XYZ file of C-alpha atoms in Angstrom:
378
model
C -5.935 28.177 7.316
C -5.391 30.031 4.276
C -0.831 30.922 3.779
C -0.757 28.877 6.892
C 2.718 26.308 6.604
C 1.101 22.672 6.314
C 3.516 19.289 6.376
C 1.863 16.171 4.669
C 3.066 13.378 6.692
C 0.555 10.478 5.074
C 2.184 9.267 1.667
C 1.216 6.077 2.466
C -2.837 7.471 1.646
C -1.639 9.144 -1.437
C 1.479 11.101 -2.595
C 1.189 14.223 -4.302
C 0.578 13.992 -7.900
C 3.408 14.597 -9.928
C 4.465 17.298 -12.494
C 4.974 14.291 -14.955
C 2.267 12.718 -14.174
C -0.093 15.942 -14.699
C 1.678 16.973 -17.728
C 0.317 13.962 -19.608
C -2.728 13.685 -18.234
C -3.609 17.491 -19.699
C -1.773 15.994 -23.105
C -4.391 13.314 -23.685
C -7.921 15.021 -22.450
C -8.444 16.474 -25.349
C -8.007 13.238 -27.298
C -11.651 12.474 -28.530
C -11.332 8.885 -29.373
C -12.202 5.678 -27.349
C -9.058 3.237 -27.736
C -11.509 0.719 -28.254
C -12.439 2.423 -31.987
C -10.784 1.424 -34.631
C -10.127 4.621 -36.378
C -7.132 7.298 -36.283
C -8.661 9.000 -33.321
C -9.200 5.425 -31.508
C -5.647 4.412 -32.265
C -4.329 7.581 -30.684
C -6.167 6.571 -27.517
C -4.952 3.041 -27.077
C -1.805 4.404 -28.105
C -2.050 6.437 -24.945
C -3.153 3.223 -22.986
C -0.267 0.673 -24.454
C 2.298 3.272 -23.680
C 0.962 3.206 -20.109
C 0.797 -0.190 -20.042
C 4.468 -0.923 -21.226
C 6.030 1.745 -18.532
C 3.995 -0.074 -15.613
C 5.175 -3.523 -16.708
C 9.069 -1.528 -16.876
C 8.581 -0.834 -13.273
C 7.470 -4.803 -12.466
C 9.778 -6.173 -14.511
C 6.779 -7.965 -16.497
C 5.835 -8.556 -19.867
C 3.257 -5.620 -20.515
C -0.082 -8.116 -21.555
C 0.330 -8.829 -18.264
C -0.771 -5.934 -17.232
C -4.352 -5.418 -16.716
C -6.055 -1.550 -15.511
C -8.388 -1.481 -13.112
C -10.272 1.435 -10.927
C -7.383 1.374 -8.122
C -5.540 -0.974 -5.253
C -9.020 -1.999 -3.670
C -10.879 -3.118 -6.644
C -7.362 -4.544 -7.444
C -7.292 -7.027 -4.210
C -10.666 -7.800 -4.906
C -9.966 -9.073 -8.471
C -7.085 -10.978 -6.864
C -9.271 -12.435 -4.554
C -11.958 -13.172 -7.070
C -9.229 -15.758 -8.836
C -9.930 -18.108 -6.147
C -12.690 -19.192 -7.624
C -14.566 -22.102 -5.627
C -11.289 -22.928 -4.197
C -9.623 -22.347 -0.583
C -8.812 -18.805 0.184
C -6.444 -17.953 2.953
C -5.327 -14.275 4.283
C -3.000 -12.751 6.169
C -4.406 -10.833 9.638
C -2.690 -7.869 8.548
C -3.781 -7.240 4.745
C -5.352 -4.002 4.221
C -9.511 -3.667 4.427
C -9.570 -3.889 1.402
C -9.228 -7.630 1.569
C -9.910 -8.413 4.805
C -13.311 -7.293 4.126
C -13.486 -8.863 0.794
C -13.024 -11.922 2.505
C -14.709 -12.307 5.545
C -15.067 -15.866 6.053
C -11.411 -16.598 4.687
C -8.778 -18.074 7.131
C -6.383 -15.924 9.222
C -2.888 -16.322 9.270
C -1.843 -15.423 11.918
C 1.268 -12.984 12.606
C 4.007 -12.361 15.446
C 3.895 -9.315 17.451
C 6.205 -7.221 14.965
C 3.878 -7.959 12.397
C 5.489 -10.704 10.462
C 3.757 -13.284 8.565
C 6.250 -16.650 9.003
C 6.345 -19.133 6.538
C 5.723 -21.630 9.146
C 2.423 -20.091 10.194
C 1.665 -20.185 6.411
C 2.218 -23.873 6.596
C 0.562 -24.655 9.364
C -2.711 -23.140 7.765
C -2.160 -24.686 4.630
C -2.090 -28.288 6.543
C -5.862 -27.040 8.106
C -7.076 -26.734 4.422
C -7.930 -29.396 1.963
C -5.575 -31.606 0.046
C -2.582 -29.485 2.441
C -3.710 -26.497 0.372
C -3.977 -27.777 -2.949
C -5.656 -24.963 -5.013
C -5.492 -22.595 -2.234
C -5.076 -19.006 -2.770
C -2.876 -17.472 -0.158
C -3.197 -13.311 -0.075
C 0.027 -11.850 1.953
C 1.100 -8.181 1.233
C 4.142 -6.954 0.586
C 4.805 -4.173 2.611
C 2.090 -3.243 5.678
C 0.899 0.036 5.236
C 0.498 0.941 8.402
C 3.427 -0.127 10.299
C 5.920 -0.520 7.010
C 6.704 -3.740 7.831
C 8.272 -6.120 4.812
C 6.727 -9.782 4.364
C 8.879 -12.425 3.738
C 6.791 -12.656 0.126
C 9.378 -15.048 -1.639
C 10.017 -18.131 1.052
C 5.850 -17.974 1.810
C 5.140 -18.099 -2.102
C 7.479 -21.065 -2.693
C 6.322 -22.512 0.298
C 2.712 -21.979 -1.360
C 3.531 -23.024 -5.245
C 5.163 -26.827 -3.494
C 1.617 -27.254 -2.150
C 0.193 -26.307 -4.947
C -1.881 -23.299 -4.486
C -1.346 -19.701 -5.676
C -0.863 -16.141 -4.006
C -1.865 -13.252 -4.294
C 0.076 -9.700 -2.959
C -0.886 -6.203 -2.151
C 2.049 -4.360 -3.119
C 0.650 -1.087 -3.218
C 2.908 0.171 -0.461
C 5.708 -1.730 -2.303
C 6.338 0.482 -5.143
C 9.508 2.195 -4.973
C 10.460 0.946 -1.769
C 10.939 -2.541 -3.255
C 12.000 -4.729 -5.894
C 9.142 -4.992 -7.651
C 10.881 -7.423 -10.031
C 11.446 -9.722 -7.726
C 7.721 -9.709 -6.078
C 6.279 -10.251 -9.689
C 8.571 -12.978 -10.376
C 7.768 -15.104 -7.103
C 3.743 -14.408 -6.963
C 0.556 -15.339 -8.899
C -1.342 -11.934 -8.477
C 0.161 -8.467 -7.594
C -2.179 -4.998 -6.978
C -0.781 -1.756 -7.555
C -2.477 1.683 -7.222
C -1.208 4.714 -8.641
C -1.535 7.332 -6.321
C 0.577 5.943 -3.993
C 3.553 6.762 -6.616
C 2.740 10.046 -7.587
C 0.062 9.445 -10.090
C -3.685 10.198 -9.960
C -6.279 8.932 -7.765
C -8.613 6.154 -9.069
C -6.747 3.902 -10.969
C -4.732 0.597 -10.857
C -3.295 -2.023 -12.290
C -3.351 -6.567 -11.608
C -0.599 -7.746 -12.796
C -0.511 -11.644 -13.305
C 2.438 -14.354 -13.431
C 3.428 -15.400 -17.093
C 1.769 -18.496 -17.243
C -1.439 -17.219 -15.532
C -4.776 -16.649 -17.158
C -6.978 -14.669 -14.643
C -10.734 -14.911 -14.548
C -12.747 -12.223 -15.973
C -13.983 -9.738 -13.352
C -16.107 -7.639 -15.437
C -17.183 -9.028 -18.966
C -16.629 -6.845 -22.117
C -14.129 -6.514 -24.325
C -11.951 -4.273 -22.923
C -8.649 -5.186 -21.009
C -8.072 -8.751 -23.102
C -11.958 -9.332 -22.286
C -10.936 -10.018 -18.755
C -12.371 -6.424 -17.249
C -14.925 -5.060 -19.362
C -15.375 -1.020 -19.486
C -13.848 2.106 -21.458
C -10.737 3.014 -20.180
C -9.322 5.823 -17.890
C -7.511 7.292 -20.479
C -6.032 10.561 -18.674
C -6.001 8.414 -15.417
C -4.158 5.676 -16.867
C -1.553 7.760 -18.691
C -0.858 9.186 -15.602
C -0.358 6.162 -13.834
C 2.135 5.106 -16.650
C 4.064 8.698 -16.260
C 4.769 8.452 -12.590
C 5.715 4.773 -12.802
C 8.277 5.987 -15.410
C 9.920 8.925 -12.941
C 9.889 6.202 -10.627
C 11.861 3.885 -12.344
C 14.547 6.329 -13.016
C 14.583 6.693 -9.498
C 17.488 6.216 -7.345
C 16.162 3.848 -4.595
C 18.350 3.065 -2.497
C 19.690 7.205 -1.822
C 15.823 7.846 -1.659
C 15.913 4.985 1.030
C 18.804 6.129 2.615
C 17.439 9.923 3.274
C 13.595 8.981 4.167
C 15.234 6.230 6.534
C 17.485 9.008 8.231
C 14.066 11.078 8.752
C 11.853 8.588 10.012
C 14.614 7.576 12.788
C 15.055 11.164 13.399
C 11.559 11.134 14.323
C 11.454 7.810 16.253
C 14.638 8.630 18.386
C 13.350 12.416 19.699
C 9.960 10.637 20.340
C 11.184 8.034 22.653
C 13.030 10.759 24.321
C 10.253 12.588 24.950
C 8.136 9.609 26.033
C 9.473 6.772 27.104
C 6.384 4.834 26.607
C 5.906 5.396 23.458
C 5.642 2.101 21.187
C 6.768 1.618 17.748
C 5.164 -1.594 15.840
C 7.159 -3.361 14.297
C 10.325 -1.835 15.027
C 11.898 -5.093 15.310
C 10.181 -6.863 12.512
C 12.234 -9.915 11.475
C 12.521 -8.517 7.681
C 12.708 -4.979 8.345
C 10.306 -1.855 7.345
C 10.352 0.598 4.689
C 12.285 3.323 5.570
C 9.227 5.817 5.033
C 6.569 4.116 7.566
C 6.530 4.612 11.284
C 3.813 3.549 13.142
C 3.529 5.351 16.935
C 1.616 4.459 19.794
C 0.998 7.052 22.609
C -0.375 5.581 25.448
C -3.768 7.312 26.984
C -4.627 9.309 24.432
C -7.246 7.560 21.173
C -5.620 7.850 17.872
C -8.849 9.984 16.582
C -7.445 12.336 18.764
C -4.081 12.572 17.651
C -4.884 13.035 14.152
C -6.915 16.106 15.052
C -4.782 17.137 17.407
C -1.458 17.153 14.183
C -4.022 18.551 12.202
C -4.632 21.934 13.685
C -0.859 21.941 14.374
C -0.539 21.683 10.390
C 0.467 18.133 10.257
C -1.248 15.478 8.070
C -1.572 12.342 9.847
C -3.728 8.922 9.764
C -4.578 6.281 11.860
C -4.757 3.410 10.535
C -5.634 2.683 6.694
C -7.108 5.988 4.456
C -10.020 3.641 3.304
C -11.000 3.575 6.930
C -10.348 6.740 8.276
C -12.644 8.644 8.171
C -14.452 6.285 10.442
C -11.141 6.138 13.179
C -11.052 3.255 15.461
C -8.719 0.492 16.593
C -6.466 -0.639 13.627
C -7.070 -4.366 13.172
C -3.490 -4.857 12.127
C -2.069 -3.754 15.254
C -4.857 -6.037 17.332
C -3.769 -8.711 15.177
C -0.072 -8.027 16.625
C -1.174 -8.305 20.302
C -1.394 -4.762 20.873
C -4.760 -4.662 22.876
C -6.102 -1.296 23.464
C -3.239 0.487 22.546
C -4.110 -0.780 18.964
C -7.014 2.636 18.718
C -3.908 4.428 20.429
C -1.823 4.282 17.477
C -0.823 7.114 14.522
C 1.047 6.566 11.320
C 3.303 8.881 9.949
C 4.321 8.091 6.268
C 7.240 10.476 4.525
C 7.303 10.851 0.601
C 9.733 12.092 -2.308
C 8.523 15.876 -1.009
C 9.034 14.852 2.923
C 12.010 17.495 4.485
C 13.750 17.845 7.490
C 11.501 20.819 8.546
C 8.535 18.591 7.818
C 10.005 16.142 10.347
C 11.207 18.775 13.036
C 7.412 20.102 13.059
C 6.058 16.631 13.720
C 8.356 16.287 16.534
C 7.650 19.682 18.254
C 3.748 18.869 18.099
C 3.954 15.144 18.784
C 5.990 16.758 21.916
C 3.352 19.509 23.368
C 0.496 16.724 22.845
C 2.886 14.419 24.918
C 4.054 17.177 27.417
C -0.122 17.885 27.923
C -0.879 14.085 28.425
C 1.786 13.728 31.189
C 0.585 17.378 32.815
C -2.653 15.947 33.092
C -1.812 12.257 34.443
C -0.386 14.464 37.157
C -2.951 16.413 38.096
């Protein structure tokens, strides 16, 4: 494959790191000090760390103490979920593995067939719980990362705070396609992973509400005692560089041209195939404009992604944490999809994503449909 033309169609698993982001990552390896010393070289290092810190909490429109690192989105959920303590724990059917398998045993709420998660379903499970949800901790993402579709996060968190529980939100696929201002402001808990903006891989951030004091996760001294362990220094100065070129970002023109490309895609695929599905096209709240999911009937999603792939096209199906292990995506069986949930690819555009990128998709996506309809003839 070596000088052969690839196109990197699955942001939503990780975006390319960028120049930024590398350039101060290089800057602070050769810094010798542990920020947790208390000497020149130690101060340089947690230098590095508050500097981070304050550019993430930019981005989230929080104060930056309420910012806490952590070893990336999953271990970010986790801590979430962690907060409810002995408490009631509810979760969306559509939250990434990373907390549906956290939780196992925790309630589903349930979700229409686009994907939404309605603030009256949310209520309805709250009256199932104890004291009408009292104490509950409600997990509902922010954006779905495989399908793109945007959760009512606001009306289902006030609904939450009357009853007087808390919530929790994935908004790992949020950043930069989102307020993330607003999302801090309504919940309790919000994860964040930095290589889904451009940073590097391994590294994340909780960020709690104002008035919250999270439970420890891991005991030491290091992250305002609440997560103990040295720091990520190189990873978490990258972190803090991309969310800075992100928040000088202009959203809503980078919105505007990844929108234009995913519809691109979506129109010249229904014209090829009529019966080609689309969850959550029609989701009450919208999606991104960088996520399309696509469903091509008769033909397993493992497939598909192999098939892209020696076609030069990066694809996934379903989450990246569960990938490499390909079958039915729970979040589209959660929408009603049936069998044509392990049917399903998802094609995720980035700051790099280009018309040819999209055009190439759309021939290959084409042959493999072209070759399943020569041999339903046969």
């Amino acid at each position: 494959m070596t000088g052969a033309v690839r196109h990197f169609l699955d942001h939503n698993a990780g975006a390319p790191l960028l120049p930024a982001a590398r350039a101060r990552m290089i800057e602070v390896l050769d810094l010798a000090g542990n920020p947790s010393s208390v000497h020149a070289e130690g101060r340089a290092a947690r230098a590095v760390v508050e500097q981070a810190r304050a550019e993430i909490a930019a981005l989230c429109g929080a104060r930056p103490d309420r910012v806490l690192f952590t070893s990336g989105g999953s271990e970010s959920n986790a801590w979430m979920l962690h907060q409810a303590g002995m408490g009631p724990l509810a979760v969306s059917a559509v939250e990434h593995d990373s907390v549906l398998a956290a939780a196992p045993h925790a309630p589903r709420i349930p979700v229409d067939d686009q994907g939404v998660v309605h603030p009256h379903a949310v209520a309805a499970m709250l009256d199932r719980l104890p004291d009408g949800g009292a104490g509950a901790l409600v997990a509902v993402m922010a954006v779905n990362n495989e399908t793109g579709v945007i959760q009512p996060v606001a009306e289902i968190a006030a609904l939450v705070h009357a009853r007087g529980g808390r919530v929790a939100c994935d908004a790992v696929q949020a950043a930069g396609r989102l307020d993330l201002g607003t999302l801090c402001g309504a919940v309790d808990f919000l994860s964040l992973s930095a290589h889904k903006i451009g940073g590097p891989k391994g590294v994340g951030v909780l960020v709690a509400g104002p008035e919250i004091e999270p439970a420890a996760l891991i005991p030491g001294g290091q992250e305002y005692r609440r997560r103990g362990g040295t720091e990520n220094l190189a990873g978490i100065a990258g972190f803090g560089a991309a969310a800075a070129v992100l928040g000088a970002t202009d959203r809503a023109a980078e919105a505007l041209r990844l929108a234009a490309l995913r519809d691109r895609i979506q129109a010249a695929l229904a014209d090829a195939a009529p019966d080609v599905l689309f969850p959550g096209r029609d989701a009450a709240f919208g999606r991104v404009a960088n996520t399309l999911s696509v469903v091509l009937p008769g033909i397993a999603a493992e497939t598909q992604v192999m098939r892209m792939d020696l076609a030069g096209i990066a694809v996934s199906a379903g989450s990246a944490c569960s990938s490499g292990k390909v079958a039915a995506s729970p979040v589209l069986a959660a929408m009603g999809l049936g069998d044509l949930a392990g049917q399903a690819i998802r094609v995720s555009l980035g700051a790099g994503s280009t018309a040819d990128d999209a055009e190439a998709f759309i021939a290959a996506w084409c042959r493999m449909a072209a070759r399943r309809n020569r041999a339903a003839a046969e």
